[in-house]
Coordinates of C-alpha atoms (C1' of nucleotides) in Angstrom, one line a residue:
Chain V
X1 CA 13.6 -32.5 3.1
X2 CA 14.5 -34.0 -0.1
X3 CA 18.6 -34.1 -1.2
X4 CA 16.8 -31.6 -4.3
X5 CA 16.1 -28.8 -1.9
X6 CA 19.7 -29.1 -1.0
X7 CA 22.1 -26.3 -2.3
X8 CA 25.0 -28.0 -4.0
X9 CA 27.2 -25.1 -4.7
X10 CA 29.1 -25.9 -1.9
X11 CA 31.2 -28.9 -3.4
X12 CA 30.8 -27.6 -7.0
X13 CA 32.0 -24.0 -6.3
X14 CA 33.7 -23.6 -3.0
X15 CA 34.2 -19.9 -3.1
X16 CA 33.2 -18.6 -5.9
X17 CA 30.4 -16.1 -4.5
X18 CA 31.0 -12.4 -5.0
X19 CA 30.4 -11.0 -1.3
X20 CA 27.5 -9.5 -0.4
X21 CA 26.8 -5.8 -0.2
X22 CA 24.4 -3.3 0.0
X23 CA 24.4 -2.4 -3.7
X24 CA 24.0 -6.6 -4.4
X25 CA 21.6 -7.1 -2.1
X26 CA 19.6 -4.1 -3.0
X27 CA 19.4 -4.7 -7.0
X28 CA 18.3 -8.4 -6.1
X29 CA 15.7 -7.4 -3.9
X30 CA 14.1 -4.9 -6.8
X31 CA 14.4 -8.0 -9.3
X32 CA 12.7 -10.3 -6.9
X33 CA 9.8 -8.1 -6.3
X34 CA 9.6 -7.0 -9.8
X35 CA 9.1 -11.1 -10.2
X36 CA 7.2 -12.0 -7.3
X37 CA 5.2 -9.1 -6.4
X38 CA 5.6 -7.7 -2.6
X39 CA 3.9 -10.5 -1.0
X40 CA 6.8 -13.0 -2.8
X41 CA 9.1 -10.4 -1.3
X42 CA 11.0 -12.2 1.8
X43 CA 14.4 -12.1 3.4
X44 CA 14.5 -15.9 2.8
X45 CA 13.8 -16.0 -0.7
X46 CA 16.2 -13.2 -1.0
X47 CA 19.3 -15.0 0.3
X48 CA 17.7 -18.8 -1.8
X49 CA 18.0 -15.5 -4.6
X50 CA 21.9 -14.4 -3.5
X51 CA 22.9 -17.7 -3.2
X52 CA 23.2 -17.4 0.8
X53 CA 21.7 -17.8 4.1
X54 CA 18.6 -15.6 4.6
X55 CA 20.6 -14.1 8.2
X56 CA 23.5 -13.5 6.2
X57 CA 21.6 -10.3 4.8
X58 CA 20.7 -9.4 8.0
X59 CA 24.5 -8.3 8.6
X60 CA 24.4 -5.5 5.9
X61 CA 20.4 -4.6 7.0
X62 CA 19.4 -4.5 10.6
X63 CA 15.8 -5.0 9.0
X64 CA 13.3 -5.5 6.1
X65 CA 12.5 -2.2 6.8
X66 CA 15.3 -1.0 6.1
X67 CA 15.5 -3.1 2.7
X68 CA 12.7 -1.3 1.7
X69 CA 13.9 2.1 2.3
X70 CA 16.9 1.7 0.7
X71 CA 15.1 0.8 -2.2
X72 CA 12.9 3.7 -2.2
X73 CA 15.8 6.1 -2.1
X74 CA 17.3 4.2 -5.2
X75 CA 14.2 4.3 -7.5
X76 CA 13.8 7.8 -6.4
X77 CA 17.2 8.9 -7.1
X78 CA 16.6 7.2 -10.3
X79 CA 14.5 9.7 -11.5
X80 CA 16.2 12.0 -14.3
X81 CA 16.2 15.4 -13.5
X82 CA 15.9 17.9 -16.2
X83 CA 18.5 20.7 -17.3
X84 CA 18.1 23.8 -15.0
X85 CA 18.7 25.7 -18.6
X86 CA 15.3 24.6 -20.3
X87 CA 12.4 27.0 -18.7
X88 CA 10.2 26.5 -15.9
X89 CA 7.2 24.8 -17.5
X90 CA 9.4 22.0 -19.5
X91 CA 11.1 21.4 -16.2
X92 CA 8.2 20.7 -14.9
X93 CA 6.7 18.4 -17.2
X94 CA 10.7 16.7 -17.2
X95 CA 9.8 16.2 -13.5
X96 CA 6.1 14.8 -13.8
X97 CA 7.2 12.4 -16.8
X98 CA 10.7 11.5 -15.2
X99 CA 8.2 10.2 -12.3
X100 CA 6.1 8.4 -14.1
X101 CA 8.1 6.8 -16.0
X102 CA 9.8 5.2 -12.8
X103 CA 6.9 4.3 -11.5
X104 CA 5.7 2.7 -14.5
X105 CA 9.1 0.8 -14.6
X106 CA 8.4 -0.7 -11.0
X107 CA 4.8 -1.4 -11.1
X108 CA 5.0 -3.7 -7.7
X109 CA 7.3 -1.6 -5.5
X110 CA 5.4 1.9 -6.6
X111 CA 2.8 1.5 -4.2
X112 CA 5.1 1.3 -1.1
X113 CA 7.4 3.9 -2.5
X114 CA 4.4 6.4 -3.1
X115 CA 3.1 5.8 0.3
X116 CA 6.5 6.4 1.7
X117 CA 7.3 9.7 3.1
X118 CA 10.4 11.2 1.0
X119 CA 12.1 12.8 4.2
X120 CA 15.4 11.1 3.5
X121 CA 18.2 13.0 1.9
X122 CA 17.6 11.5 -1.2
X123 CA 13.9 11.8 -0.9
X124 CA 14.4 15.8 0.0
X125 CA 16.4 16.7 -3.2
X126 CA 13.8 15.3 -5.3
X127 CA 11.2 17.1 -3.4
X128 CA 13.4 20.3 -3.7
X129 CA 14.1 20.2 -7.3
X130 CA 9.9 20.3 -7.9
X131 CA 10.0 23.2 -5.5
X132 CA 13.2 25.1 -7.2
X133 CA 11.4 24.9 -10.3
X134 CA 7.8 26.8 -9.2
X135 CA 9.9 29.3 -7.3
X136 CA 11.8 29.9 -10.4
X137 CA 8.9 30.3 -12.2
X138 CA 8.0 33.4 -10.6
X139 CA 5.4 32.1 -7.9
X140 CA 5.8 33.7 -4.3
X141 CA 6.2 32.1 -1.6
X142 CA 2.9 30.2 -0.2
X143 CA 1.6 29.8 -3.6
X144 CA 4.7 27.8 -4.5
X145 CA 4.3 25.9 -1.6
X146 CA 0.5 25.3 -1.9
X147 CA 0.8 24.3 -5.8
X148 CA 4.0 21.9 -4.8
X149 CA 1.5 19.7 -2.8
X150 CA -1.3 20.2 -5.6
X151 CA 1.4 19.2 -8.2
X152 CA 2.7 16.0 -6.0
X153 CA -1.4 15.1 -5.4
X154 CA -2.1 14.6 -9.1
X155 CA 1.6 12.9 -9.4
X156 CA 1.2 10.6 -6.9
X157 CA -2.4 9.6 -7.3
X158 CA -2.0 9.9 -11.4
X159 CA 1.3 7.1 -11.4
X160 CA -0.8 4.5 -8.8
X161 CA -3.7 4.7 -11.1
X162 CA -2.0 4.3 -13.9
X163 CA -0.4 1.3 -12.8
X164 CA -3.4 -0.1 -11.3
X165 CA -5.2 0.4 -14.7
X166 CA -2.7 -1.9 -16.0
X167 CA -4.0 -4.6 -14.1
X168 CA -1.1 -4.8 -11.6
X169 CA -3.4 -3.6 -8.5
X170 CA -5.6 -5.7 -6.8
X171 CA -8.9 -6.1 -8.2
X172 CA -12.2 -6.8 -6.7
X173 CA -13.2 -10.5 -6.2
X174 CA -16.2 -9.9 -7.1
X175 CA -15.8 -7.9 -10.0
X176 CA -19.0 -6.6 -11.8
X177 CA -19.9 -8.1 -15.0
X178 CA -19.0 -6.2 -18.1
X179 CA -22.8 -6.7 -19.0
X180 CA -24.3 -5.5 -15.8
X181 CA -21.8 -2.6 -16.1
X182 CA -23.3 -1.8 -19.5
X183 CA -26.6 -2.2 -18.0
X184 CA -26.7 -0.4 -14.9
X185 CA -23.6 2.4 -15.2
X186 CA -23.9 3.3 -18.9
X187 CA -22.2 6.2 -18.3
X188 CA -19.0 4.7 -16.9
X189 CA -19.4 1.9 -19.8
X190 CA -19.3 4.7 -22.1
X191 CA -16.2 5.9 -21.0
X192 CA -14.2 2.8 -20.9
X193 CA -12.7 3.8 -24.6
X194 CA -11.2 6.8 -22.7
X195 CA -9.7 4.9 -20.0
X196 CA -7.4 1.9 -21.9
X197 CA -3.9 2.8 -21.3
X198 CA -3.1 4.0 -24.9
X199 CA -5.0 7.0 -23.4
X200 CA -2.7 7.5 -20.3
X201 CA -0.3 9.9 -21.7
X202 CA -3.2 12.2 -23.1
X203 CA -5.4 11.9 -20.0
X204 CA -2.1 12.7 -17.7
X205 CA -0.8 15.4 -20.2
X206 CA -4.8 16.9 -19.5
X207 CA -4.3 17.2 -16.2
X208 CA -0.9 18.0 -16.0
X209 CA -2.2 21.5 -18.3
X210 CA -5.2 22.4 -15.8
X211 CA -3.0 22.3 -12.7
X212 CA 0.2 24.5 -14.6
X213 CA -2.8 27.0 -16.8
X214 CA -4.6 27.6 -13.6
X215 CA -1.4 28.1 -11.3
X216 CA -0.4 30.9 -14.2
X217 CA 2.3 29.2 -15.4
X218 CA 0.8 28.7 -19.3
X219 CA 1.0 32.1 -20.1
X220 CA 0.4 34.1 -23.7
X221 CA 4.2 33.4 -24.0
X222 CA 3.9 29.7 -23.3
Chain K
X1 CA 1.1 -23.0 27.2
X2 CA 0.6 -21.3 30.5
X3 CA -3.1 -21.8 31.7
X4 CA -3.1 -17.8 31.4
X5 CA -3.3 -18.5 27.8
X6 CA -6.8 -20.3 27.8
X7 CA -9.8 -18.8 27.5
X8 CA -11.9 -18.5 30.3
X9 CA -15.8 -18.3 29.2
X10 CA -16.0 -22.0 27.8
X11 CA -17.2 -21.7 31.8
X12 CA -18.1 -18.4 33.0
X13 CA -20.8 -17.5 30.2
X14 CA -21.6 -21.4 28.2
X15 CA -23.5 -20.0 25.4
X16 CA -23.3 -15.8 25.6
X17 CA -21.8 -15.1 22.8
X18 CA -23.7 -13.8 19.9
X19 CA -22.7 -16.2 16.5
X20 CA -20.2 -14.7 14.1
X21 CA -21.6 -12.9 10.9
X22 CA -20.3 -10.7 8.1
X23 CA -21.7 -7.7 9.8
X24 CA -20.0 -9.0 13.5
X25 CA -16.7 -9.6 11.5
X26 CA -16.1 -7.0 9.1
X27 CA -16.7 -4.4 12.2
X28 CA -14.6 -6.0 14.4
X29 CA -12.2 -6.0 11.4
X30 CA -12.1 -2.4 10.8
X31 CA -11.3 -1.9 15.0
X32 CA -8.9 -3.6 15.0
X33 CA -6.9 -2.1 11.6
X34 CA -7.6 0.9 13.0
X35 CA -5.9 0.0 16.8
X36 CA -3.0 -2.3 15.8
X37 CA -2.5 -1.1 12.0
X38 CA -2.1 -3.4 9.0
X39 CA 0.9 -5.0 10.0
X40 CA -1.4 -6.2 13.2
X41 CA -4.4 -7.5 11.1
X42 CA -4.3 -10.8 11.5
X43 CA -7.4 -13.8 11.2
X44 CA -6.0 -15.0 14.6
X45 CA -6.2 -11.6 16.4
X46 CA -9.3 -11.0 14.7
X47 CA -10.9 -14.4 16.1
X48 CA -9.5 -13.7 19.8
X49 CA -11.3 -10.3 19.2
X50 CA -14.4 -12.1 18.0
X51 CA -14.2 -14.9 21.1
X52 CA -13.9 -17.6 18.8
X53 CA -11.2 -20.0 17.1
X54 CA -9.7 -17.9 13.9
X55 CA -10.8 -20.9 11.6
X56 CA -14.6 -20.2 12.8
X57 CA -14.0 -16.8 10.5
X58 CA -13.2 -19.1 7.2
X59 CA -17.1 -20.3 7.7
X60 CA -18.0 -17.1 6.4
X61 CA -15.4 -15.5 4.7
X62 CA -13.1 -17.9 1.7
X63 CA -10.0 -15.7 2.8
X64 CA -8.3 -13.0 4.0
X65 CA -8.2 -11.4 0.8
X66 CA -12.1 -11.7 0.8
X67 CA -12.6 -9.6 4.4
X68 CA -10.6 -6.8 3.0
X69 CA -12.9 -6.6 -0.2
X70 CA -16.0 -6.5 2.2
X71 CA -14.4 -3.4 3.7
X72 CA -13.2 -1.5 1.2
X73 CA -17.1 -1.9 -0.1
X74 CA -18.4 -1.0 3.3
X75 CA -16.2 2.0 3.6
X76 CA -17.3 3.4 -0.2
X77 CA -20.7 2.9 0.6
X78 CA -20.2 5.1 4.1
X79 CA -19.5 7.9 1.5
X80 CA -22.4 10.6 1.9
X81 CA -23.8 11.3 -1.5
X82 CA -24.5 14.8 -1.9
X83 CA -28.9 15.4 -3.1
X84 CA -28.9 15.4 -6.9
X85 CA -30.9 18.4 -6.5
X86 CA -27.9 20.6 -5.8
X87 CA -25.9 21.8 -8.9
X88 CA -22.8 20.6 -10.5
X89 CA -20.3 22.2 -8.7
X90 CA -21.6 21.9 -5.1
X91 CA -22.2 17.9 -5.8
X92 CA -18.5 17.6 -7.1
X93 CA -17.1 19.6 -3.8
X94 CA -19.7 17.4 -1.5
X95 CA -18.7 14.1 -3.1
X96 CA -14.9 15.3 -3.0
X97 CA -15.1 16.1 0.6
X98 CA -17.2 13.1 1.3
X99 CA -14.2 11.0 0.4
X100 CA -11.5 12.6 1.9
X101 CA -13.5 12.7 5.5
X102 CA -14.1 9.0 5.3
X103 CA -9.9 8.6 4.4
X104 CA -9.3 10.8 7.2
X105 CA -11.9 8.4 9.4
X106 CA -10.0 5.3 8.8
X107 CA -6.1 6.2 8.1
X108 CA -4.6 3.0 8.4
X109 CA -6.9 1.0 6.3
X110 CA -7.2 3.9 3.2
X111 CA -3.9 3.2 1.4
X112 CA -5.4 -0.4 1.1
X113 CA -8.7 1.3 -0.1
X114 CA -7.1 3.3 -2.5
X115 CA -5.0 0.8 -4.2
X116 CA -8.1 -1.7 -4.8
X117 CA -9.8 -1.3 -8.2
X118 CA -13.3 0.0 -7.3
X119 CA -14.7 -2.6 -9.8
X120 CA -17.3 -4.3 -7.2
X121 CA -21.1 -3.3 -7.4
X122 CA -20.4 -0.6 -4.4
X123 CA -17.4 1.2 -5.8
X124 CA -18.4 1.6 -9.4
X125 CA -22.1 3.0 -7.7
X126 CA -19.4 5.4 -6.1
X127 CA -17.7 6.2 -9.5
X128 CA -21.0 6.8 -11.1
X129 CA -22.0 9.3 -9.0
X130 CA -19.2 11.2 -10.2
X131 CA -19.3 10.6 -13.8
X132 CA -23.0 11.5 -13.3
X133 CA -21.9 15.2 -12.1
X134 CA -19.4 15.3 -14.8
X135 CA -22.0 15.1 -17.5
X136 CA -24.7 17.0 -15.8
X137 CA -22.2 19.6 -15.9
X138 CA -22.4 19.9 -19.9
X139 CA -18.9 18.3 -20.4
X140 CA -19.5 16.4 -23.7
X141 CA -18.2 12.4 -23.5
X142 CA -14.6 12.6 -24.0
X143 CA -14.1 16.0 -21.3
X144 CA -16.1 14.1 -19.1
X145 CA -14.1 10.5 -18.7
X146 CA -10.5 12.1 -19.0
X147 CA -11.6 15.0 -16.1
X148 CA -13.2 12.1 -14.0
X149 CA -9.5 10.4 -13.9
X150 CA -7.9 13.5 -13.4
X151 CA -10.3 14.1 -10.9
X152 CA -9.6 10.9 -9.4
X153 CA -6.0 11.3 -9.5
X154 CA -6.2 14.2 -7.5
X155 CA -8.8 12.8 -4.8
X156 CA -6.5 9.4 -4.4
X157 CA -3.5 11.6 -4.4
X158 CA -4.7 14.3 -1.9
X159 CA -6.7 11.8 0.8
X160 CA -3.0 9.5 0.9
X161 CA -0.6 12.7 1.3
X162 CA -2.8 13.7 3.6
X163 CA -3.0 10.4 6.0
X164 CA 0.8 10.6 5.8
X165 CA 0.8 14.1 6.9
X166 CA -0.8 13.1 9.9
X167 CA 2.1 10.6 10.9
X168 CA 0.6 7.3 9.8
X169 CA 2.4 7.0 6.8
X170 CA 5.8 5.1 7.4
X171 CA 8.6 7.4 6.9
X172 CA 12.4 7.0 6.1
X173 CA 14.1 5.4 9.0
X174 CA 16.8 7.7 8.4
X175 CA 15.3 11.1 8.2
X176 CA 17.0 14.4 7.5
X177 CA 17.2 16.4 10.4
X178 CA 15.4 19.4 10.4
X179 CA 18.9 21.2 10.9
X180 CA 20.1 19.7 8.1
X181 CA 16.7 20.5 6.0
X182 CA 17.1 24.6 6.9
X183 CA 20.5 24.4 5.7
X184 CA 20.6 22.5 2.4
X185 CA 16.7 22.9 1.5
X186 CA 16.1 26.5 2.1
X187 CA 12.8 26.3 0.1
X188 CA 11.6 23.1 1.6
X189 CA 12.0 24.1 4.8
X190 CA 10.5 27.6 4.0
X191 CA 7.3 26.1 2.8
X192 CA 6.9 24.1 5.8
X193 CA 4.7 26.2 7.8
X194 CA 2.5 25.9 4.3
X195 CA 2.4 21.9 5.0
X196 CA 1.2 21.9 8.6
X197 CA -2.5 20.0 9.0
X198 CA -4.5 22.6 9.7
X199 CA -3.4 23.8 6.2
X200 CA -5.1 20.7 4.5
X201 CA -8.1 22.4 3.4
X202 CA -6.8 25.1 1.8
X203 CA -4.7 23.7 -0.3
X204 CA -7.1 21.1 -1.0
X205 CA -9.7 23.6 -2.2
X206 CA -7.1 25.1 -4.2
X207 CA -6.4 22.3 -5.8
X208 CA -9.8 21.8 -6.8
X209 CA -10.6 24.7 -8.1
X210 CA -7.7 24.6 -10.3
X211 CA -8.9 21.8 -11.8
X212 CA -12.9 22.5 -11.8
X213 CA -12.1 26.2 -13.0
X214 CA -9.6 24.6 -16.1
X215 CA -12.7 22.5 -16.9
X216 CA -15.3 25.4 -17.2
X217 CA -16.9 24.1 -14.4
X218 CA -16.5 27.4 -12.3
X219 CA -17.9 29.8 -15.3
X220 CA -19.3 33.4 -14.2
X221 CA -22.4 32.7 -12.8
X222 CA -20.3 30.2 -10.3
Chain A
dA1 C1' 34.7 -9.7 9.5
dC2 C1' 31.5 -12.4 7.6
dC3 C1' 28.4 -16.1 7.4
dT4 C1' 25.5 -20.1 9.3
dG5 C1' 21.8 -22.9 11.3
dA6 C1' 18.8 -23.7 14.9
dA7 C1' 15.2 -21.6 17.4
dC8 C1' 11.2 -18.3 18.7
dA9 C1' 7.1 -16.2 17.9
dC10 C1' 4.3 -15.4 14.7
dC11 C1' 1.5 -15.8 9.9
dG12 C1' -2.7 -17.8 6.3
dT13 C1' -5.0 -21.8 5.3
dT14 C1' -6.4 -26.9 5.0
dC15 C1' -8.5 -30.7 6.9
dA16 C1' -10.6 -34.1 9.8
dA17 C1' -13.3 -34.0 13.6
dG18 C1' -16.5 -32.5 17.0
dT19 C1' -21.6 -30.7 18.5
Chain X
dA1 C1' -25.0 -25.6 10.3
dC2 C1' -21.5 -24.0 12.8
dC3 C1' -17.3 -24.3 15.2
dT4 C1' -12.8 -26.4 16.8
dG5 C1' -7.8 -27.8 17.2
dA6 C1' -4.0 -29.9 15.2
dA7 C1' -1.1 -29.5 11.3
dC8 C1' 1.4 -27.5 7.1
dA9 C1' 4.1 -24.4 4.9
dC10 C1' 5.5 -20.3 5.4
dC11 C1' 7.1 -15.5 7.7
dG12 C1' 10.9 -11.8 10.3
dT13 C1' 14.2 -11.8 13.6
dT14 C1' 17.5 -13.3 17.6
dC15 C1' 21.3 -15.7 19.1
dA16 C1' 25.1 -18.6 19.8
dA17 C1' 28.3 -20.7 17.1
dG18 C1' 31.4 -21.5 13.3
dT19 C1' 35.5 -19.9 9.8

DNA sequence: ACCTGAACACCGTTCAAGT
DNA sequence: ACCTGAACACCGTTCAAGT
């Protein structure tokens, strides 16, 4: 209402505004969530953000939607893949860390890029490379295929916890008391040393072991 | 506008409806997530599904925010808690199963589930009962709190891959076509009849042996 | 071709008022 | 004590119009 809320740029700068485009649109919509969380993730604030009309971005995306699944295929194709010339099992670790890693990197938009299916092109050659590397590894067919979903399980549920546990989820509004936990759950007080997330990387590493040792993949040779 | 808009029973029944509670509320809640989704959840639709005003719902609950707490603890609590008589292994597959049947119960409102911290009263009674097993077990402390995350991991992992598998997860609006999958994904598409549903189980139970036998849970006398 | 601004049909939540 | 209805500050998206 007030002349503040005004943009000026118009008289200061008359044309000075790179155009927009897909790649422009996309990078600001991954810093305005990475500020803002999802919920502070809207069209409108993107365009206050690109220094245009919100509708204008609905000329290079026919919706949100479709914002957000650009993005996904962005972050995912982020992911560094590792050399097809190390072996199978440090490929696979590559892949799991390499994963992570990008989650960690984009704590907010993780969640709605795990629960995403990764059927796009993009999404697929991710998907593939995991699966290249167990086939490679010598496992047949259907137990390739079975320990490929195992394998994305622990992946998937492994980067939201980890991102949860460092306090970007949402939490309980009612939380129980860190004396009634001691009290009443001992056990799970207890174990809080093991859970900070200086202990992430050992506790994932674990894991990571117990899933490739029982699928035969940490052999005498190792 | 339209008098097709009003609400009738101010007339037709003065005084038949039974008064709003957190019980009344919360159930209504979870109907309507699972009918409409979570894009549909809304105070307003809630209170036409309640016959009342949405701001009567306020008087019990401070927010939105607040309902969706209520549920995620009425949900934990639903899961059955296998008889402590039974041994280790058998509680851990009964308290695993027990959680993925009530994801599978209520698909739309899991990933919300899964993503909260279980720090209320009700979830961290729910964590204990693992931790519990854990130690019964015979893993020492430190065994016992990293395998419970793993463990976790691979429960939050497997009950969300497994919603989406059932087509409730939102997928890329520009999906590879299944043509396109044969030809340039031969191993993807190869594993596929590996993926189907009714292939859940078993690769769950894989899964979880892997992990259970890697912790010397699954010793001789299994 | 690209962008704008008003408008529509929704949200969650606050607040003063009703019984 | 419990519920209402108007109001506020937001949403995503459509559409006709501007350059």
């Amino acid at each position: 209402m007030t002349a503040s809320t005004k943009k000026m740029p118009s008289k200061a700068s008359p044309t000075r505004r790179e155009p927009l485009s897909h790649e422009r649109i996309e990078l600001a919509a991954l810093v305005l969530i990475d500020m803002e969380g999802l919920e502070g993730f809207s069209v409108r604030k993107l365009g206050e953000m690109l220094g245009c009309e919100a509708m204008s971005i609905y000329h290079h995306f026919h919706s949100k939607a479709h914002i957000i699944d650009a993005l996904v295929d962005r972050l995912v194709s982020r992911v560094s893949i590792p050399s097809h010339d190390l072996d199978s099992v440090k490929r696979i670790r590559g892949l799991a860390n390499g994963w992570r890693n990008m989650a960690r990197q984009n704590p907010r938009f993780f969640p709605v890029l795990s629960l995403h299916r990764l059927n796009s092109e993009v999404g697929v050659t991710f998907l593939n490379e995991i699966m290249l590397t167990f086939r490679a590894a010598g496992l047949e067919r259907e137990r390739a295929a079975r320990l490929f979903r195992v394998m994305n399980y622990y992946l998937m549920g492994a980067a939201l916890d980890e991102i949860s546990g460092y306090a970007k989820g949402p939490s309980s509004l009612n939380p129980i008391s860190d004396g009634d936990l001691a009290l009443k759950f001992p056990d799970i007080a207890d174990a809080g040393e093991f859970f900070a997330p200086e202990q992430f990387d050992q506790t994932f590493e674990l894991g990571l072991d117990l899933l490739m040792e029982g699928a035969g993949l940490l052999g005498p040779a190792q």
